[in-house]
Short mmCIF file of C-alpha atoms and ligand atoms in Angstrom, two decimals:
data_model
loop_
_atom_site.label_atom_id
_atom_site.label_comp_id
_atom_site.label_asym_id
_atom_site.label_seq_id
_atom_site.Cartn_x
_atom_site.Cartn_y
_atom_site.Cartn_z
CA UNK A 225 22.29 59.28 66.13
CA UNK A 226 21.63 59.12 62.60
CA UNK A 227 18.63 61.43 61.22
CA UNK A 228 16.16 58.66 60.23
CA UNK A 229 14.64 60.21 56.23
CA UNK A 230 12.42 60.04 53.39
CA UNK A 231 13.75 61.75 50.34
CA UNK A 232 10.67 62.76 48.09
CA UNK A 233 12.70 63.37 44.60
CA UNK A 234 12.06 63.71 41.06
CA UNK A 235 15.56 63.11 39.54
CA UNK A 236 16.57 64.50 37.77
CA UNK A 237 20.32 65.34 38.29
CA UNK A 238 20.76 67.06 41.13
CA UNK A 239 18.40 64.60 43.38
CA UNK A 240 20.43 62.06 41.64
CA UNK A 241 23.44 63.67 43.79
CA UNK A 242 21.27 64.28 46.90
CA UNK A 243 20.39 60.57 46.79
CA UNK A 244 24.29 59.59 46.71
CA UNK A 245 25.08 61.90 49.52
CA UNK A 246 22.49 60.36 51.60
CA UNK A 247 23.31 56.87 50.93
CA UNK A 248 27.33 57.95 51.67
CA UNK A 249 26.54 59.78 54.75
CA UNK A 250 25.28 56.75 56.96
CA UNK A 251 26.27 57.95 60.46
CA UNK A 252 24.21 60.82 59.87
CA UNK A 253 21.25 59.76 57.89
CA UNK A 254 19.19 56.79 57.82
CA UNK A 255 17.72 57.04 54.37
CA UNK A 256 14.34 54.66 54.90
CA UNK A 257 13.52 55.05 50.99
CA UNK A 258 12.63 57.14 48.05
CA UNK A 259 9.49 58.26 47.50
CA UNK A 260 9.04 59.75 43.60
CA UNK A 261 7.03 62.40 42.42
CA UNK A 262 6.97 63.73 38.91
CA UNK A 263 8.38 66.73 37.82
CA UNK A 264 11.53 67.58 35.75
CA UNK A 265 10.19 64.71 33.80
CA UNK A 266 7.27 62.25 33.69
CA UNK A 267 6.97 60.01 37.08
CA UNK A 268 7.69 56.82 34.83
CA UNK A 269 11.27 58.82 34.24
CA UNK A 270 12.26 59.56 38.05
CA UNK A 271 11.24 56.00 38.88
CA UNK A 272 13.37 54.86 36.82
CA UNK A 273 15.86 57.34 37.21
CA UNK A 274 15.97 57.15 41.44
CA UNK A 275 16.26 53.02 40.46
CA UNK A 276 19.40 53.81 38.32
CA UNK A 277 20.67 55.54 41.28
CA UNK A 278 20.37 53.01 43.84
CA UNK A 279 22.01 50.79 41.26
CA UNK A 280 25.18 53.09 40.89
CA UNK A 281 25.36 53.41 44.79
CA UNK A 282 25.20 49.37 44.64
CA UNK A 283 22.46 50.02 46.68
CA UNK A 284 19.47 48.32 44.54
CA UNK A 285 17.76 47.03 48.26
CA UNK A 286 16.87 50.97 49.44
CA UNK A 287 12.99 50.61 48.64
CA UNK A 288 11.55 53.44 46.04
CA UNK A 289 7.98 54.60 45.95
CA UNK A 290 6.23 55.91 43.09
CA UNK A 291 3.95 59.01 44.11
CA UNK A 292 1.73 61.09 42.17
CA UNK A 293 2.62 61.52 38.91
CA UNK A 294 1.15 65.39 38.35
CA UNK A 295 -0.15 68.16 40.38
CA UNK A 296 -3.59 68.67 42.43
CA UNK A 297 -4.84 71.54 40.11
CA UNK A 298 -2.16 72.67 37.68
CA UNK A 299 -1.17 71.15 34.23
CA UNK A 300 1.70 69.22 34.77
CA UNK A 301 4.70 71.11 33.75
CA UNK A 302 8.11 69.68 33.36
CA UNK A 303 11.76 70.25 32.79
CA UNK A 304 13.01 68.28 29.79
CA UNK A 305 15.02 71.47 28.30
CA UNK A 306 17.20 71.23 31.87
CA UNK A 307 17.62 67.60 32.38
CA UNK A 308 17.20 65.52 29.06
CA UNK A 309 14.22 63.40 27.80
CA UNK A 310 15.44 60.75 30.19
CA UNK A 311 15.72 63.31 33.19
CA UNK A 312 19.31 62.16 33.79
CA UNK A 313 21.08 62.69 30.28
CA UNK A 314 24.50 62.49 30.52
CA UNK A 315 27.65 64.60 28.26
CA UNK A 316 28.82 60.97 27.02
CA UNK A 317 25.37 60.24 25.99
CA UNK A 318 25.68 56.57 27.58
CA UNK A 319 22.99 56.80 30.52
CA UNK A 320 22.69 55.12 33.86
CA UNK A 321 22.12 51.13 33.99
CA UNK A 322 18.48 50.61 35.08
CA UNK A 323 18.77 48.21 38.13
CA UNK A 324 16.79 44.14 37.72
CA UNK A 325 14.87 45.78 41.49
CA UNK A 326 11.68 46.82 40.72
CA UNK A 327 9.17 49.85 42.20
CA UNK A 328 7.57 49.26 45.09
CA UNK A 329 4.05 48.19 45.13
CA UNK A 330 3.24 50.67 48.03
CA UNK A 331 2.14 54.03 46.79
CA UNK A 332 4.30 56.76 48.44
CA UNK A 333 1.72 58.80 50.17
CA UNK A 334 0.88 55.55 51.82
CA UNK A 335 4.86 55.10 52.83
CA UNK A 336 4.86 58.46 53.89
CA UNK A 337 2.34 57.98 56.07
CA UNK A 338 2.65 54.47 57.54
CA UNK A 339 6.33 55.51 58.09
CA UNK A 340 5.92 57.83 60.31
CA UNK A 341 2.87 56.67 62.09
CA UNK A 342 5.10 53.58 62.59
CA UNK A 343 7.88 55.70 63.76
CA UNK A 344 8.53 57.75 67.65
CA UNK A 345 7.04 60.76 67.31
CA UNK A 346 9.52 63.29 65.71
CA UNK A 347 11.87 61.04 64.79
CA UNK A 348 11.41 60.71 60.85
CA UNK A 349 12.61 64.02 58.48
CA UNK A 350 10.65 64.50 55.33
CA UNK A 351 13.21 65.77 52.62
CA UNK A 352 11.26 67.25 49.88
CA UNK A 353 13.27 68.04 46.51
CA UNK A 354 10.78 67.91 43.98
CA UNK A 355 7.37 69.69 43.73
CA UNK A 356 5.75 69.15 47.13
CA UNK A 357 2.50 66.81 45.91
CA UNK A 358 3.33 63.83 47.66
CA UNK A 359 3.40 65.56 50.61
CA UNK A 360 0.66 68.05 50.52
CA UNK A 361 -1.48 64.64 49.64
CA UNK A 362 -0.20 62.56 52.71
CA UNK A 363 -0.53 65.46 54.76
CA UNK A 364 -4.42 65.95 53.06
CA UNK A 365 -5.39 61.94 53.89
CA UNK A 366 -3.29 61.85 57.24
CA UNK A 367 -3.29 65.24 59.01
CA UNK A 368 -1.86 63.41 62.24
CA UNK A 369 1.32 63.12 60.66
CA UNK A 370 2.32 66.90 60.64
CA UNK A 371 2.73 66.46 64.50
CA UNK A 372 4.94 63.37 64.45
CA UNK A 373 7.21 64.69 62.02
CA UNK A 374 10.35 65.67 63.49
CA UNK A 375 10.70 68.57 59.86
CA UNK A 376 10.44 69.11 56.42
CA UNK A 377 13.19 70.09 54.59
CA UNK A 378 12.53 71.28 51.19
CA UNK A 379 14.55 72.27 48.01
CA UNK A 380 11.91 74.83 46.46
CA UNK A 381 11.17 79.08 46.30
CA UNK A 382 13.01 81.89 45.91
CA UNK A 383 13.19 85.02 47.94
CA UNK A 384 15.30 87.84 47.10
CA UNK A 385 16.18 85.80 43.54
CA UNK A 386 13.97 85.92 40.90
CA UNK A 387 12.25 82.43 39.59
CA UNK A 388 13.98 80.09 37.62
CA UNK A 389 10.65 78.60 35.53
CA UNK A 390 8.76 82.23 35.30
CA UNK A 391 10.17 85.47 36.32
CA UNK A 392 8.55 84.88 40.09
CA UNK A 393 8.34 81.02 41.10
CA UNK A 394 10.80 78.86 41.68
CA UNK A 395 10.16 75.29 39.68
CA UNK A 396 9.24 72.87 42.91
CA UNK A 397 6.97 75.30 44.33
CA UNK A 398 5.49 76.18 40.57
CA UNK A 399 4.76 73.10 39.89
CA UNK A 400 2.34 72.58 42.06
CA UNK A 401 1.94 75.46 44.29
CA UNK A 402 -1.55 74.46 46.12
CA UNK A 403 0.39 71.40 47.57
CA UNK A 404 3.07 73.90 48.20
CA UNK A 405 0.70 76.35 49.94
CA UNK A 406 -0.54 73.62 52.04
CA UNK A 407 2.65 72.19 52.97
CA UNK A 408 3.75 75.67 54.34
CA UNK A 409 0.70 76.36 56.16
CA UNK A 410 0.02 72.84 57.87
CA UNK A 411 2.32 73.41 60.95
CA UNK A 412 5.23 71.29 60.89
CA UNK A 413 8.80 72.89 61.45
CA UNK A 414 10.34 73.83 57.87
CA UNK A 415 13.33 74.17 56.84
CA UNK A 416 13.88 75.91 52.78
CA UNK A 417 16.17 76.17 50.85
CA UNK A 418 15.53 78.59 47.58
CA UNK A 419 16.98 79.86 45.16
CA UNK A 420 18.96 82.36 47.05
CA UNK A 421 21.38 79.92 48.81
CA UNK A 422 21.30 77.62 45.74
CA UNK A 423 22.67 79.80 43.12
CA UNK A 424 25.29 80.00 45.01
CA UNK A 425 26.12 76.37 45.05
CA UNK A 426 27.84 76.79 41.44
CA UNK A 427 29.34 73.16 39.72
CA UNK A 428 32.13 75.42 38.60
CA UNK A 429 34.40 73.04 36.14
CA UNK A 430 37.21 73.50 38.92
CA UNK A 431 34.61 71.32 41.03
CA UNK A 432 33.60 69.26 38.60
CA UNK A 433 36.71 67.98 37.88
CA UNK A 434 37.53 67.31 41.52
CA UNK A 435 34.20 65.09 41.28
CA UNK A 436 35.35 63.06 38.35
CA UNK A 437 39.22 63.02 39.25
CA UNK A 438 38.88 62.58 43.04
CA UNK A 439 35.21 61.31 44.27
CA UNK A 440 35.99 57.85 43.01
CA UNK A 441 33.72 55.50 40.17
CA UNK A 442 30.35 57.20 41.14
CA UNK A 443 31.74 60.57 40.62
CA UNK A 444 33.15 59.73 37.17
CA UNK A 445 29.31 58.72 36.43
CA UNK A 446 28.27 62.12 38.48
CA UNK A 447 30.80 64.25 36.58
CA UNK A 448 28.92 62.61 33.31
CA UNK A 449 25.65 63.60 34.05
CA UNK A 450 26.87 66.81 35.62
CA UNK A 451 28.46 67.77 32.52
CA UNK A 452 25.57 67.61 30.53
CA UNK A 453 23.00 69.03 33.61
CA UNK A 454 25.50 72.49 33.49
CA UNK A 455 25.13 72.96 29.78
CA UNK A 456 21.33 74.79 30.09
CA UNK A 457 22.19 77.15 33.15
CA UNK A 458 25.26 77.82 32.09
CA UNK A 459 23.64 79.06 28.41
CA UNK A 460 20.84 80.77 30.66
CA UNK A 461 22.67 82.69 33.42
CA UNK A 462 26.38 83.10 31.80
CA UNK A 463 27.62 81.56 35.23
CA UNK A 464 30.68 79.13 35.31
CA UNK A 465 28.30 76.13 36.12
CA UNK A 466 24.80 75.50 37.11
CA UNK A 467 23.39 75.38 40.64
CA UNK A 468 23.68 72.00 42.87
CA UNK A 469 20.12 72.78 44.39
CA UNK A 470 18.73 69.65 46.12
CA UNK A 471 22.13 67.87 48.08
CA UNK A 472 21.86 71.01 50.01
CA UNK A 473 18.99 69.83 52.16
CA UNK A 474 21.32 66.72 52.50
CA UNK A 475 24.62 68.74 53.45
CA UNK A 476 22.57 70.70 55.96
CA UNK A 477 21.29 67.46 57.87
CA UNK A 478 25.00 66.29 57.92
CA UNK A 479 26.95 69.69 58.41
CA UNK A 480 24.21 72.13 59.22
CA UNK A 481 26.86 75.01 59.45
CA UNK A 482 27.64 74.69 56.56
CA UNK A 483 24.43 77.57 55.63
CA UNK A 484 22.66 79.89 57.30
CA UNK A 485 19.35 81.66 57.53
CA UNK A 486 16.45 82.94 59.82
CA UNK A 487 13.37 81.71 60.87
CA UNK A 488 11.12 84.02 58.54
CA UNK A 489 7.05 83.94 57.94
CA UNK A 490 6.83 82.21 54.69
CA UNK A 491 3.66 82.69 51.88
CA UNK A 492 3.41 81.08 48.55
CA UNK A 493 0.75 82.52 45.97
CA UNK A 494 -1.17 79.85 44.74
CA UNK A 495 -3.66 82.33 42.82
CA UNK A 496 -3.62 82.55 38.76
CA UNK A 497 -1.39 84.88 37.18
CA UNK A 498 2.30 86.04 37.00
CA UNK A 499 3.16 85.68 40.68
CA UNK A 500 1.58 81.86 40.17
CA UNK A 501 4.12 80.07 42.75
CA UNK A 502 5.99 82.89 44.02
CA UNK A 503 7.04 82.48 47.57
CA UNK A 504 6.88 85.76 49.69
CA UNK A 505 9.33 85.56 53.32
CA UNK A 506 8.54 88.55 55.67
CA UNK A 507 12.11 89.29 55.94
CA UNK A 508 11.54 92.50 58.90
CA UNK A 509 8.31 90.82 60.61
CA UNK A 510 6.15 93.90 59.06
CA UNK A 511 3.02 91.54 59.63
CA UNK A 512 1.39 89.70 62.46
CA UNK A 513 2.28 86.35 60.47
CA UNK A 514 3.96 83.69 63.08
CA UNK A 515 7.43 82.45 61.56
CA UNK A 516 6.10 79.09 59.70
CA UNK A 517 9.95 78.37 58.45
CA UNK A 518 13.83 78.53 58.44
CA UNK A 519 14.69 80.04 55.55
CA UNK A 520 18.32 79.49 54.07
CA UNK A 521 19.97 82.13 52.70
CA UNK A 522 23.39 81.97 52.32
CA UNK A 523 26.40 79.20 53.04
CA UNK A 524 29.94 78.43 51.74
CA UNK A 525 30.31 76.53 48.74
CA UNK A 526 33.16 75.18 48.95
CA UNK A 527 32.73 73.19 51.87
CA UNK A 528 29.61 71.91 50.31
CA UNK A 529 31.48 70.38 47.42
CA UNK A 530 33.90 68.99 49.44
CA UNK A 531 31.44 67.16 51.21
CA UNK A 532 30.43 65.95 47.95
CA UNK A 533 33.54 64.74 46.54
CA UNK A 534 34.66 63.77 50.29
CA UNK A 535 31.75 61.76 50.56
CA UNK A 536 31.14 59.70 47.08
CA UNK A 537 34.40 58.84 46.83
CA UNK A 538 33.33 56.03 49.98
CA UNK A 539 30.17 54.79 47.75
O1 RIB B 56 14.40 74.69 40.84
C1 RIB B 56 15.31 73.64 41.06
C2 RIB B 56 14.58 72.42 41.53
O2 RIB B 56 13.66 71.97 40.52
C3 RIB B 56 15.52 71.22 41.77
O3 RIB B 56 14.96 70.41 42.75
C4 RIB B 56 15.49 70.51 40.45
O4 RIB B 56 15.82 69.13 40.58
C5 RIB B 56 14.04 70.67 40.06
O5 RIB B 56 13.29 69.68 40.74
CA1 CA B 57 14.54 68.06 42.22
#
């Protein structure tokens, strides 16, 4: 039985490639539609950037929501130095065809929430791989839904690794790290992936040639806007490609062995200052703090980009 989901995303590139595996994978996910949020760029931008996607899929009829387009306290902060001005800049410069299909009139807290009220109890996933504001805010207006959600599976945080937008917080979580506080803290079962397992998700060129030689027309487009997403964290880290963060929640609702990690108690700091977003795991259970969430720590990469390439090349 297919895993019935709502991808909150703010593609940029990697959500971009979190979308596609989702769409490719349909015996094990029922994608039900994208809900945006901003965050590597303006909300306007991943609108129009999860549109482009559907369009490349040829999948223009999956519905997309636009969400809130900045955080409940912080300045919004974005990610135009990783990602591009459009959020999905591309090494040939030639960008994604914006599909005719329009935004949906529904906000997406609102499809969040009718969604799964409409739904069996614990039968709709929440797959969170942007900052977490869209969800902390249907959570806020509909606190009935954290019981009816089956989980929460969220790209954000880092553990052992340090941050990749300040020296202790992971971007998602940064971003808006009251919504990500709540999100943590309101109950439902969580499932994270951080920084640890991510950076070691690497689009080494070895991979991203199998994408654009072997993963069919939309992975020559995804090996185009790969290309250009590895240039900053390649620059930054000195590693042979950057880190496929968000198709990991994907790969782990369709091959869950794939990674593995521990049910861990899970804080974030929401609280001014240099550990603004940070997000603390009791690895040893040295407090009285009940587990709140799986945390991922480690998986083989290679079977995740096979999955990848295995998997576009039927789009
Ligand atoms: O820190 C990486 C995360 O922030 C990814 O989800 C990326 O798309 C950005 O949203
Ligand atoms: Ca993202």
């Amino acid at each position: 039985m297919a895993t019935k989901i709502i991808l909150d995303c703010d593609p940029g590139h990697d959500d971009a490639v979190a979308i596609l595996l989702a769409l490719a994978s349909p015996d094990e996910i029922d994608l039900l539609g994208l809900t945006v949020v901003g965050g590597n760029v303006g909300l306007q931008s991943t609108v129009t950037n999860a549109l482009r996607t559907t369009l490349l899929a040829n999948r223009e009829e999956l519905p997309v929501y636009a969400g809130c387009p900045r955080p409940i306290m912080q300045p919004m902060v974005t990610a135009e130095h990783v990602h591009g001005d459009s959020g999905l800049d591309t090494a040939s410069g030639e960008l994604l065809a914006v599909p005719q299909t329009k935004v949906q009139t529904a906000h997406a807290v609102n499809m969040i929430i009718d969604t799964v009220r409409s739904h069996e109890p614990e039968t709709v996933t929440l797959v969170a791989t942007g900052p977490l504001t869209n969800i902390a805010t249907a959570i806020a207006m509909a606190p009935d839904i954290v019981e009816r959600l089956q989980q929460i599976v969220i790209m954000g945080g880092a553990f052992h690794e340090p941050g990749n937008i300040t020296p202790a917080a992971e971007f998602n979580i940064y971003v808006d790290p009251h919504a990500a506080r709540s999100v943590f803290e309101c109950g439902a079962n969580i499932v994270v992936f951080g920084l640890d397992v991510t950076h070691q998700m690497l689009i080494s060129s070895a991979r991203l040639e199998a994408i654009k030689n072997h993963a069919g027309r939309v992975g020559k487009a995804v090996a185009d806007f790969l290309d250009f997403f590895n240039q900053y964290d390649m620059s930054k880290y000195g590693w042979d490609g950057a880190p496929l963060h968000d198709p990991c929640t994907i790969a782990w609702l369709i091959e869950p062995e794939i990674f593995n990690g521990r049910d861990m108690a899970v804080t974030v700091d929401s609280n001014d200052g240099p550990n603004l977003g940070r997000t603390v795991a009791d690895w040893y259970q040295v407090t009285d703090r009940k587990p709140n969430a799986k945390v991922m720590t480690g998986g083989d990469s290679d079977r995740l980009f096979s999955l990848v390439v295995e998997r576009l090349s039927q789009l």
